[in-house]
XYZ file of C-alpha atoms in Angstrom:
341
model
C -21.129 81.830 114.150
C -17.521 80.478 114.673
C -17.365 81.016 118.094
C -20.797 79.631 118.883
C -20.081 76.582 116.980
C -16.673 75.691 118.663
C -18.930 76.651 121.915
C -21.185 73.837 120.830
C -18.550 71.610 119.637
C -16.694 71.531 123.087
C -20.300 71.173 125.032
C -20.904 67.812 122.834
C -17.787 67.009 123.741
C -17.939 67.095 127.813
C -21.099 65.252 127.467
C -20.002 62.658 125.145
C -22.263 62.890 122.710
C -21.665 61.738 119.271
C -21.767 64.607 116.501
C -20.888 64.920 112.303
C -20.300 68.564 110.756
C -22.241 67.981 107.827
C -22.323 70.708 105.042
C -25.784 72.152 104.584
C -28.008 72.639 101.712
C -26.880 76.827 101.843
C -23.400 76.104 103.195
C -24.308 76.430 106.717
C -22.063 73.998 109.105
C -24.346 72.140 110.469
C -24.080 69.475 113.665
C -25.860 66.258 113.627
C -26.844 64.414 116.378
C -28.826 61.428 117.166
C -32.254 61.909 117.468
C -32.162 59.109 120.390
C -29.632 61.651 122.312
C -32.347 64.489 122.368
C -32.498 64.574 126.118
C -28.530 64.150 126.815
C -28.531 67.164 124.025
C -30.913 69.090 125.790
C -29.519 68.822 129.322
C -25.897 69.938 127.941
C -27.151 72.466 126.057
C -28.849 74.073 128.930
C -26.484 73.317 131.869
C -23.532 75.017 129.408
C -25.879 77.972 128.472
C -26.970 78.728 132.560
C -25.192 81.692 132.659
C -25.216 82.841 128.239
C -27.736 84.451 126.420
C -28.278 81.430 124.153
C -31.364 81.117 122.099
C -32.669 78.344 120.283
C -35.241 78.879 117.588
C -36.842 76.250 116.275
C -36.948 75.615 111.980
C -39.573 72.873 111.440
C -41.953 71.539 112.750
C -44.257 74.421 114.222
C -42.057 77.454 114.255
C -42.658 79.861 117.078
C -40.330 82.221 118.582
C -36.675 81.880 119.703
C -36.748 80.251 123.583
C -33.646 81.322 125.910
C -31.717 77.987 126.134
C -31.250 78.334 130.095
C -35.188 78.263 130.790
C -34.700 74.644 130.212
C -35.768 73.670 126.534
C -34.724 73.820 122.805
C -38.329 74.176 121.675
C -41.731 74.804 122.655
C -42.517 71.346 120.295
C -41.942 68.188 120.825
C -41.347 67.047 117.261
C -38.800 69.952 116.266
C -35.589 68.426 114.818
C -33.885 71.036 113.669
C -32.560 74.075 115.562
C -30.422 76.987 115.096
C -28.404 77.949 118.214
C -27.248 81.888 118.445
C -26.537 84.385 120.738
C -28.000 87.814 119.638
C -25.082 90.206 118.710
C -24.648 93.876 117.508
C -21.775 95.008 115.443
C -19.982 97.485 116.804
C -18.837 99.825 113.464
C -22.320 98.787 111.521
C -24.871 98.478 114.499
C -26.301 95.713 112.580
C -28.222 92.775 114.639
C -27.419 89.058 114.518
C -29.573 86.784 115.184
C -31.117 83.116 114.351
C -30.040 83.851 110.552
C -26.783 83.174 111.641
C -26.690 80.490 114.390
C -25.146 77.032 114.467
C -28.074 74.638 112.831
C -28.289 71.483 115.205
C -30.394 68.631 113.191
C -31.589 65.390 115.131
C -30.889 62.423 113.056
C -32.966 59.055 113.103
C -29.833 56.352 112.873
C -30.822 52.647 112.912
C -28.935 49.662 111.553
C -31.377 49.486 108.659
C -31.439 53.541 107.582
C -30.667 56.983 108.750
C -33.035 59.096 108.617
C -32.915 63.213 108.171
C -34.936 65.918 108.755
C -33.601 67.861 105.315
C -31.096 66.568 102.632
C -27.783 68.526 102.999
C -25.382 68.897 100.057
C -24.348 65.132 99.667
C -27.171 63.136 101.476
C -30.912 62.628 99.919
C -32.830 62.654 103.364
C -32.915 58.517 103.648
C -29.235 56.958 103.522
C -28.239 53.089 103.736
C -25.731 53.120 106.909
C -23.237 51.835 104.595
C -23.293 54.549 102.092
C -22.349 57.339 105.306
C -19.355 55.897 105.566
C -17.505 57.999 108.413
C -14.533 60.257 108.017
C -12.623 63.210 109.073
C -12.742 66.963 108.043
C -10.622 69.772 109.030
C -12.639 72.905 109.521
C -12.309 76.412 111.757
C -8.855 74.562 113.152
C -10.339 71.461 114.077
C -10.746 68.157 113.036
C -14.383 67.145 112.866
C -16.220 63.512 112.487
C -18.562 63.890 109.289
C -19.484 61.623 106.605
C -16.818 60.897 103.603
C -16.750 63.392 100.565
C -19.300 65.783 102.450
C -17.220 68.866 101.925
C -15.539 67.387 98.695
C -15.550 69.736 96.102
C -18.529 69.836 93.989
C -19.524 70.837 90.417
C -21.098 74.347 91.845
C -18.337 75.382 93.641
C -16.479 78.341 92.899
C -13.056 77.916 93.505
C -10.926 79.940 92.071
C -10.068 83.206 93.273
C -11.332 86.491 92.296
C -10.351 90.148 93.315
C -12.041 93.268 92.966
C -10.616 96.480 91.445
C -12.285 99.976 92.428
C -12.214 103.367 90.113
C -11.744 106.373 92.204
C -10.510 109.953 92.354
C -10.288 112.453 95.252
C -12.301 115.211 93.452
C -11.102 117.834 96.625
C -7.686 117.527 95.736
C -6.293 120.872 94.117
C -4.166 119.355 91.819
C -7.068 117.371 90.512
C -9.094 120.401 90.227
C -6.080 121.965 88.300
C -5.595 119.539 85.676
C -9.566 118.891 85.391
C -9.971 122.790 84.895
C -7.289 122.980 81.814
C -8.802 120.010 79.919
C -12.594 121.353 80.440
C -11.916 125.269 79.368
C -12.601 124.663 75.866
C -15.900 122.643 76.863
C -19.209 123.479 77.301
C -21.105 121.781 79.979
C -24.709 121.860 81.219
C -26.052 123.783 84.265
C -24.850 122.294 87.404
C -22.722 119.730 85.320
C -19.366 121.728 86.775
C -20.517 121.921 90.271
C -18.257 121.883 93.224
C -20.683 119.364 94.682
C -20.619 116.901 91.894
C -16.779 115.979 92.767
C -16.376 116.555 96.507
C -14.876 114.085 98.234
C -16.920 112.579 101.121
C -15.293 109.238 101.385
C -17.198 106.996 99.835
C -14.199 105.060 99.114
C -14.029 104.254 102.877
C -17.461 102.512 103.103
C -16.864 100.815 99.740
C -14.206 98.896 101.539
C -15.887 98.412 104.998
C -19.046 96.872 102.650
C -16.542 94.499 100.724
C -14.799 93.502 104.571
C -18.960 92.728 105.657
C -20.193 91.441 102.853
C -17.804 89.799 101.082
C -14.799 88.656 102.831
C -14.310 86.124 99.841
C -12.573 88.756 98.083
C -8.701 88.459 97.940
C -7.291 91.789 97.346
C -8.030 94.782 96.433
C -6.900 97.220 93.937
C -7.617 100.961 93.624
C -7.211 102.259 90.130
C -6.353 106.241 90.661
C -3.884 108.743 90.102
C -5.076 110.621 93.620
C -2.808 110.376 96.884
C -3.702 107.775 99.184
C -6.513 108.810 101.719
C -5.205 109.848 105.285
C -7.389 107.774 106.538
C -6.292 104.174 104.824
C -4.310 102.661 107.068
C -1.765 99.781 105.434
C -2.759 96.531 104.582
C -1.454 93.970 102.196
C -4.937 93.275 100.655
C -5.546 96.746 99.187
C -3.184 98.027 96.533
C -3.511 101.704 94.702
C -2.973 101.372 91.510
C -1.247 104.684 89.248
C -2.817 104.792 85.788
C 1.470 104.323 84.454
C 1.422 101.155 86.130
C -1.297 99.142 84.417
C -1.941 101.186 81.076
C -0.166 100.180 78.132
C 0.297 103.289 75.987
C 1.321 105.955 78.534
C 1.144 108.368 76.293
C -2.538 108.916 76.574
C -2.013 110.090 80.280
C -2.705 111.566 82.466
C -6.541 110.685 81.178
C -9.920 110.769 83.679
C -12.127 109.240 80.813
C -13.320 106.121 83.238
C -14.325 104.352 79.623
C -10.584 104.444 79.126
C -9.214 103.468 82.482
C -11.608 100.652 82.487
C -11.063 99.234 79.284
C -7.193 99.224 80.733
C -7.891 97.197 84.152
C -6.596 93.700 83.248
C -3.712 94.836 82.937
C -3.282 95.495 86.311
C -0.368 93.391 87.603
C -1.072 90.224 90.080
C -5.194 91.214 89.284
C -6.451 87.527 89.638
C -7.891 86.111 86.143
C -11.539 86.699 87.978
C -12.012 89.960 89.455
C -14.906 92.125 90.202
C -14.958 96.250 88.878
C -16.852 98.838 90.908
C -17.043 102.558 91.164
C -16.250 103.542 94.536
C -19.648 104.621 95.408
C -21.265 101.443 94.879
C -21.545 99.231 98.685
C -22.654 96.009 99.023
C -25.629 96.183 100.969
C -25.673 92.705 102.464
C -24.170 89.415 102.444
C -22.968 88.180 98.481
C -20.885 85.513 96.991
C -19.241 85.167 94.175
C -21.752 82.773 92.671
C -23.535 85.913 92.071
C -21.265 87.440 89.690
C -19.394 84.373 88.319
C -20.510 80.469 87.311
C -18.747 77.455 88.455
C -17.215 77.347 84.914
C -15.366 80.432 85.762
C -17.336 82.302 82.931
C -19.377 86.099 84.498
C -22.507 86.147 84.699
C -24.419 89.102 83.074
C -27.897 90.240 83.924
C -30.185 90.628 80.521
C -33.557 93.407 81.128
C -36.318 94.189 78.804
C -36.398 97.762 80.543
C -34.367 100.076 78.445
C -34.327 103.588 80.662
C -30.807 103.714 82.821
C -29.769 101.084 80.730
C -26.926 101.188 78.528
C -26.709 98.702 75.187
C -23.499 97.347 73.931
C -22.376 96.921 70.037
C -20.459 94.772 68.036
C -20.251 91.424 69.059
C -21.876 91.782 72.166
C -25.230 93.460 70.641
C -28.596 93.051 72.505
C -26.763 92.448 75.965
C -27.251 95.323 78.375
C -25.227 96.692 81.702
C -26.322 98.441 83.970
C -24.323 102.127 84.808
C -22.988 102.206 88.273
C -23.209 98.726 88.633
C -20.717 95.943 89.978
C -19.998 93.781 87.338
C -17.684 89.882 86.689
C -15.140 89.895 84.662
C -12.767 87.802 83.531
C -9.026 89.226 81.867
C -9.212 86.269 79.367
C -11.946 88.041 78.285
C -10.948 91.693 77.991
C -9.815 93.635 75.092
């Protein structure tokens, strides 16, 4: 979406038409124009886009289908003022498609002397402002300086600020020594059929995609940490973000290792040194699917946010002070160390 909107940016620019980056209602950057500049827009637009697979697909008015910018038109309606401009793209490790979901919204604004006009409100604007209350300013965003309206990407009350890191559980259950040491502490046990099989602890890297779903999905993360007393996977290569994490290092009796009870290791995680005061905990076989942000998992008050169910199979139910309250197993869950025992 970057790329597209500096693309659009610098188009505006050679045509000299007047444009605000305006924050939109879902945090989509958004470009506003003047709805009397329509035709100059369109003519850029599709003189720049002659030899790009541009598409603009239309978002009110009457929606139809996505129109190849170089045919000549924005829309196949007269009265559509607001568009999302993308170029399809496929990702090359996911094979995922990209389409108008993710394009640079363009919105024709109405501006007189007596009111602008919008086609939506945005995240500071009802959808009729007084001229004098846009006052004009400057923003810098995606290393540029943009023209938008004063405070428009000022913080606000639901914005999460503060940062948050995420801290996965894992083991390489193919390593011998593992095998060794889990061997010794289960000969005096007695487990179900199939509850010892080789395929319940073979390692098939889910550890890998667990990390290629957090760099997709949720690049709002700041680091990483790996709670584990296996070697570091072969296939890891460095970076500063992710951090392993031996059970010495963050547990404070060491006596009690080495231990593979995960209630234990959990219950140890905040102490974890330079874990952020928010973080997220995960097994490693849990992947985020699609896009997510922390607003998901924390509140703007910096307090987690829990998920409450009537449906009590696969659901586990806390004690003590926390009776009644439910979370689910396998799940990613908020947490704050302020919070943690």
């Amino acid at each position: 979406m970057v790329e597209d909107l500096l693309f659009i940016r610098d188009t505006l620019d050679a045509a000299g038409i007047e444009y605000l980056l305006v924050r939109g209602n879902d945090e989509r950057p958004v470009i506003a124009v003047n709805w009397a500049d329509r035709k100059i827009l369109r003519a850029a637009l599709v003189a720049a886009c002659e030899d790009l697979p541009f598409y603009s697909k239309t978002v009110d008015a009457k929606r139809g289908p996505a129109v190849l910018v170089a045919d000549g038109t924005l829309s196949t309606t007269s009265k559509a003022r607001i568009f999302r401009l993308f170029r399809p793209r496929v990702e090359v490790a996911s094979g995922l498609n990209y389409g108008a979901s993710t394009g640079v919204q363009i919105e024709l604004w109405s501006m007189s002397d007596d009111e602008i006009v919008l086609p939506i409100e945005n995240s500071l604007t009802r959808r009729t402002v007084r001229p004098e209350e846009a006052v004009r300013g400057t923003v810098e965003r995606f290393g540029k300086v943009w023209p938008t309206i004063e405070n428009m990407f000022a913080d606000h009350a639901s914005d999460i600020n503060f940062d948050v890191d995420l801290v996965f559980s894992w083991v390489d259950g193919s390593s011998k020594e593992w095998q060794v040491q889990r061997a010794k502490r289960m000969q005096n046990y007695v487990v179900g059929e199939g509850d010892d099989s080789e395929a319940r602890f073979r390692q098939i890297d889910e550890l890998k995609y667990a990390l290629r779903s957090v760099h997709m999905y949720a690049p709002w993360i700041r680091r990483i940490f790996v709670a584990t007393d296996s070697a570091r996977p072969a296939w890891l290569a460095d970076d500063p973000r992710v951090t392993f994490m031996p059970s010495e290092e963050f547990f404070a009796d060491t006596s009690v290792l080495p231990t593979h009870n995960s209630q234990a290791v959990e219950c140890q995680l905040h102490h974890i040194p330079g874990l952020a005061e928010h973080f997220l905990y995960s097994n490693d076989d849990m992947f985020f699917g699609r896009p997510v942000g922390p607003q998901m998992f924390f509140s703007p008050a910096a307090s987690a946010c829990s998920s409450r169910r009537q449906r009590e199979s696969d659901w586990a139910t806390t004690t003590g002070s926390e009776a009644g309250s439910r979370t689910r197993r396998g799940s990613t869950v908020g947490c704050c160390r302020t919070a943690s025992v």
